[in-house]
Amino acid sequence: MDVPGYALITGSGSGLGRACAQTFARDGAAGVALFDVNAEGLAQTKALIDEKNHISASGKPCRVITFVVDVTDEDQVSKIVSEVAQEFGRLDYLVNAAGVAYKHVGGAAFAESKEWLRVININLNGTFYMLKAAARIMLKQDPILSTFDGRPLQRGSIVNFASIQGYIATPLSTSYVTSKHAVVGLTKTASEDYAKEGLRINAICPGYIETPMTMDSPQIRAVMAEKIASSVPMLRAGQPQEIADGVVYLSGGRSSFVTGSSLVVDGGYIQR
Ligand SMILES: NC(=O)c1ccc[n+]([C@@H]2O[C@H](COP(=O)([O-])OP(=O)(O)OC[C@H]3O[C@@H](n4cnc5c(N)ncnc54)[C@H](O)[C@@H]3O)[C@@H](O)[C@H]2O)c1
């Protein structure tokens, strides 16, 4: 997938962030920095990558470093993103996978403001703080070269996790749907700001995917099973690897002319 540089992935202690981290390492990244609030999950992801002994595109082992970071803490984000860039020497890819889902009983009229703020803070503000911190570093560095064909490549590439719910809505999802629509908007406007500088910013919009987020909540699992049976043309849930492959495509050189876009990976759900 042409990702020879250094990646930072939030939410990589679980689910889709973990799959992305494993895929960067598999596809030749020089190093991956893993951010999550869950220290145990981070250690598991690191162990899963280290046991594979991946060799990067430059012939050296892929470096894996972990940080317990809360993406809603802007000062902490700014400080630790700088530390990562110093440690690696540059920062080529940022993936904003940290996120939470929540169902508001009774819908928008009865949604607790505390839960609304929590979801908006993690899914939207966290993505914004990470984007800011990484973009400031990426804009100052030289473009990386393609390992395949020498095409002029990027200074940096950012992939934000939106969702099919960045385009459509499901009931009782007041804060989640709002946050994901906003992530699509943030992606579009920020991509405009830096397109000519060689910083690309895109979003990924997964459909229903089997991860702890969807499988650990009986409520979300039940909605997902019903939706798959009625509305997903492929009649199945997606697997984390199918999302990670899309993210690594958007991050690397094969998508060199793609910016401001949202890649929907949903088994055909949205078109229906
Ligand atoms: N699973 C799906 O079907 C699906 C569909 C569409 C979009 N998404 C999006 O994909 C992303 C990843 O979801 P997932 O399914 O892997 O969920 P997950 O629950 O398996 O993983 C999310 C990770 O984010 C971390 N996290 C939560 N709050 C954080 C914070 N404040 N700071 C740092 N890390 C934090 C969690 O600890 C967890 O490790 C989310 O943004 C989610 O909204 C998932």
mmCIF file of C-alpha atoms in Angstrom, residues 41-183:
data_model
loop_
_atom_site.group_PDB
_atom_site.id
_atom_site.type_symbol
_atom_site.label_atom_id
_atom_site.label_comp_id
_atom_site.label_asym_id
_atom_site.label_seq_id
_atom_site.Cartn_x
_atom_site.Cartn_y
_atom_site.Cartn_z
ATOM 1 C CA GLY A 41 -5.336 -2.764 25.032
ATOM 2 C CA LEU A 42 -2.245 -0.871 23.850
ATOM 3 C CA ALA A 43 0.060 -3.544 25.286
ATOM 4 C CA GLN A 44 -1.944 -6.255 23.503
ATOM 5 C CA THR A 45 -1.757 -4.437 20.161
ATOM 6 C CA LYS A 46 1.993 -3.926 20.555
ATOM 7 C CA ALA A 47 2.485 -7.622 21.370
ATOM 8 C CA LEU A 48 0.400 -8.673 18.340
ATOM 9 C CA ILE A 49 2.562 -6.527 16.033
ATOM 10 C CA ASP A 50 5.911 -7.387 17.641
ATOM 11 C CA GLU A 51 5.305 -11.158 17.376
ATOM 12 C CA LYS A 52 5.100 -10.844 13.586
ATOM 13 C CA ASN A 53 8.614 -9.311 13.302
ATOM 14 C CA HIS A 54 7.570 -7.079 10.403
ATOM 15 C CA ILE A 55 10.416 -5.577 8.386
ATOM 16 C CA SER A 56 9.790 -2.042 7.120
ATOM 17 C CA ALA A 57 10.278 -0.808 3.545
ATOM 18 C CA SER A 58 13.755 0.450 4.603
ATOM 19 C CA GLY A 59 14.794 -3.057 5.715
ATOM 20 C CA LYS A 60 14.675 -2.347 9.462
ATOM 21 C CA PRO A 61 12.136 -3.798 11.928
ATOM 22 C CA CYS A 62 8.938 -1.789 12.331
ATOM 23 C CA ARG A 63 9.163 0.201 15.593
ATOM 24 C CA VAL A 64 6.139 0.147 17.874
ATOM 25 C CA ILE A 65 5.734 2.749 20.625
ATOM 26 C CA THR A 66 2.693 3.181 22.874
ATOM 27 C CA PHE A 67 1.243 6.127 24.780
ATOM 28 C CA VAL A 68 -1.704 6.329 27.140
ATOM 29 C CA VAL A 69 -3.384 9.462 25.775
ATOM 30 C CA ASP A 70 -6.875 10.870 26.160
ATOM 31 C CA VAL A 71 -7.659 12.564 22.838
ATOM 32 C CA THR A 72 -10.012 15.015 24.563
ATOM 33 C CA ASP A 73 -7.074 16.588 26.440
ATOM 34 C CA GLU A 74 -5.692 19.100 23.944
ATOM 35 C CA ASP A 75 -2.535 19.926 25.934
ATOM 36 C CA GLN A 76 -1.648 16.268 26.390
ATOM 37 C CA VAL A 77 -2.339 15.557 22.704
ATOM 38 C CA SER A 78 -0.148 18.432 21.549
ATOM 39 C CA LYS A 79 2.741 17.439 23.845
ATOM 40 C CA ILE A 80 2.730 13.720 23.043
ATOM 41 C CA VAL A 81 2.257 14.128 19.280
ATOM 42 C CA SER A 82 5.412 16.317 19.334
ATOM 43 C CA GLU A 83 7.232 13.638 21.323
ATOM 44 C CA VAL A 84 6.286 11.023 18.725
ATOM 45 C CA ALA A 85 7.559 13.211 15.875
ATOM 46 C CA GLN A 86 10.844 13.754 17.740
ATOM 47 C CA GLU A 87 11.228 10.062 18.506
ATOM 48 C CA PHE A 88 10.556 8.995 14.889
ATOM 49 C CA GLY A 89 12.123 12.045 13.210
ATOM 50 C CA ARG A 90 8.916 12.723 11.261
ATOM 51 C CA LEU A 91 5.213 11.856 11.195
ATOM 52 C CA ASP A 92 3.728 10.697 7.893
ATOM 53 C CA TYR A 93 0.293 9.260 8.644
ATOM 54 C CA LEU A 94 -2.299 10.038 11.301
ATOM 55 C CA VAL A 95 -5.354 7.832 11.764
ATOM 56 C CA ASN A 96 -8.053 9.125 14.107
ATOM 57 C CA ALA A 97 -9.845 5.921 15.135
ATOM 58 C CA ALA A 98 -10.574 6.702 18.804
ATOM 59 C CA GLY A 99 -14.320 6.899 19.242
ATOM 60 C CA VAL A 100 -17.374 5.900 21.242
ATOM 61 C CA ALA A 101 -20.972 5.081 20.356
ATOM 62 C CA TYR A 102 -24.024 5.794 22.480
ATOM 63 C CA LYS A 103 -27.800 5.321 22.234
ATOM 64 C CA HIS A 104 -29.881 8.079 23.886
ATOM 65 C CA VAL A 105 -33.016 6.561 25.382
ATOM 66 C CA GLY A 106 -36.006 8.661 24.280
ATOM 67 C CA GLY A 107 -34.079 10.371 21.465
ATOM 68 C CA ALA A 108 -32.891 13.958 21.069
ATOM 69 C CA ALA A 109 -35.547 15.493 23.339
ATOM 70 C CA PHE A 110 -34.424 13.400 26.301
ATOM 71 C CA ALA A 111 -30.706 13.014 25.567
ATOM 72 C CA GLU A 112 -28.561 13.704 28.635
ATOM 73 C CA SER A 113 -26.276 16.653 27.935
ATOM 74 C CA LYS A 114 -23.479 14.869 29.836
ATOM 75 C CA GLU A 115 -23.550 11.959 27.352
ATOM 76 C CA TRP A 116 -23.917 14.316 24.379
ATOM 77 C CA LEU A 117 -20.803 16.234 25.471
ATOM 78 C CA ARG A 118 -18.820 13.035 26.124
ATOM 79 C CA VAL A 119 -19.497 11.670 22.616
ATOM 80 C CA ILE A 120 -18.884 15.020 20.880
ATOM 81 C CA ASN A 121 -15.698 15.511 22.886
ATOM 82 C CA ILE A 122 -14.171 12.177 21.953
ATOM 83 C CA ASN A 123 -15.436 11.716 18.392
ATOM 84 C CA LEU A 124 -15.222 15.306 17.148
ATOM 85 C CA ASN A 125 -13.045 17.434 19.435
ATOM 86 C CA GLY A 126 -10.524 14.614 19.884
ATOM 87 C CA THR A 127 -10.236 14.247 16.108
ATOM 88 C CA PHE A 128 -9.789 18.014 15.765
ATOM 89 C CA TYR A 129 -7.049 18.222 18.451
ATOM 90 C CA MET A 130 -5.145 15.324 16.898
ATOM 91 C CA LEU A 131 -5.493 16.772 13.378
ATOM 92 C CA LYS A 132 -4.187 20.159 14.559
ATOM 93 C CA ALA A 133 -1.198 18.725 16.380
ATOM 94 C CA ALA A 134 -0.193 16.386 13.545
ATOM 95 C CA ALA A 135 -0.823 18.841 10.683
ATOM 96 C CA ARG A 136 1.472 21.447 12.242
ATOM 97 C CA ILE A 137 4.300 18.908 12.180
ATOM 98 C CA MET A 138 3.479 17.490 8.740
ATOM 99 C CA LEU A 139 3.340 20.921 7.087
ATOM 100 C CA LYS A 140 6.967 21.592 8.095
ATOM 101 C CA GLN A 141 8.480 18.358 6.792
ATOM 102 C CA ASP A 142 9.712 17.386 3.317
ATOM 103 C CA PRO A 143 7.430 15.198 1.183
ATOM 104 C CA ILE A 144 8.026 11.465 1.395
ATOM 105 C CA LEU A 145 8.851 9.508 -1.798
ATOM 106 C CA SER A 146 6.794 6.696 -3.277
ATOM 107 C CA THR A 147 8.386 3.277 -2.865
ATOM 108 C CA PHE A 148 6.728 2.157 -6.104
ATOM 109 C CA ASP A 149 7.011 4.664 -8.903
ATOM 110 C CA GLY A 150 8.584 7.910 -7.705
ATOM 111 C CA ARG A 151 5.425 9.959 -8.185
ATOM 112 C CA PRO A 152 5.529 13.245 -6.234
ATOM 113 C CA LEU A 153 4.132 12.332 -2.885
ATOM 114 C CA GLN A 154 2.772 13.891 0.206
ATOM 115 C CA ARG A 155 4.070 15.808 3.181
ATOM 116 C CA GLY A 156 1.549 13.961 5.325
ATOM 117 C CA SER A 157 -1.764 12.136 5.212
ATOM 118 C CA ILE A 158 -4.577 12.117 7.761
ATOM 119 C CA VAL A 159 -7.519 9.707 7.874
ATOM 120 C CA ASN A 160 -10.436 10.516 10.160
ATOM 121 C CA PHE A 161 -12.942 7.907 11.265
ATOM 122 C CA ALA A 162 -16.447 8.995 10.341
ATOM 123 C CA SER A 163 -19.086 6.323 9.686
ATOM 124 C CA ILE A 164 -22.011 5.563 7.413
ATOM 125 C CA GLN A 165 -23.682 7.649 10.126
ATOM 126 C CA GLY A 166 -21.697 10.587 8.772
ATOM 127 C CA TYR A 167 -24.178 10.421 5.862
ATOM 128 C CA ILE A 168 -27.343 8.793 7.155
ATOM 129 C CA ALA A 169 -28.940 8.584 10.580
ATOM 130 C CA THR A 170 -30.314 5.875 12.826
ATOM 131 C CA PRO A 171 -32.783 6.549 15.650
ATOM 132 C CA LEU A 172 -31.617 7.405 19.190
ATOM 133 C CA SER A 173 -28.121 8.264 17.943
ATOM 134 C CA THR A 174 -28.283 12.030 18.535
ATOM 135 C CA SER A 175 -24.695 12.629 19.579
ATOM 136 C CA TYR A 176 -23.062 9.892 17.500
ATOM 137 C CA VAL A 177 -24.701 10.862 14.200
ATOM 138 C CA THR A 178 -23.981 14.546 14.846
ATOM 139 C CA SER A 179 -20.332 13.845 15.662
ATOM 140 C CA LYS A 180 -19.812 11.717 12.553
ATOM 141 C CA HIS A 181 -21.500 14.225 10.199
ATOM 142 C CA ALA A 182 -19.189 16.846 11.723
ATOM 143 C CA VAL A 183 -16.114 14.680 11.159
#
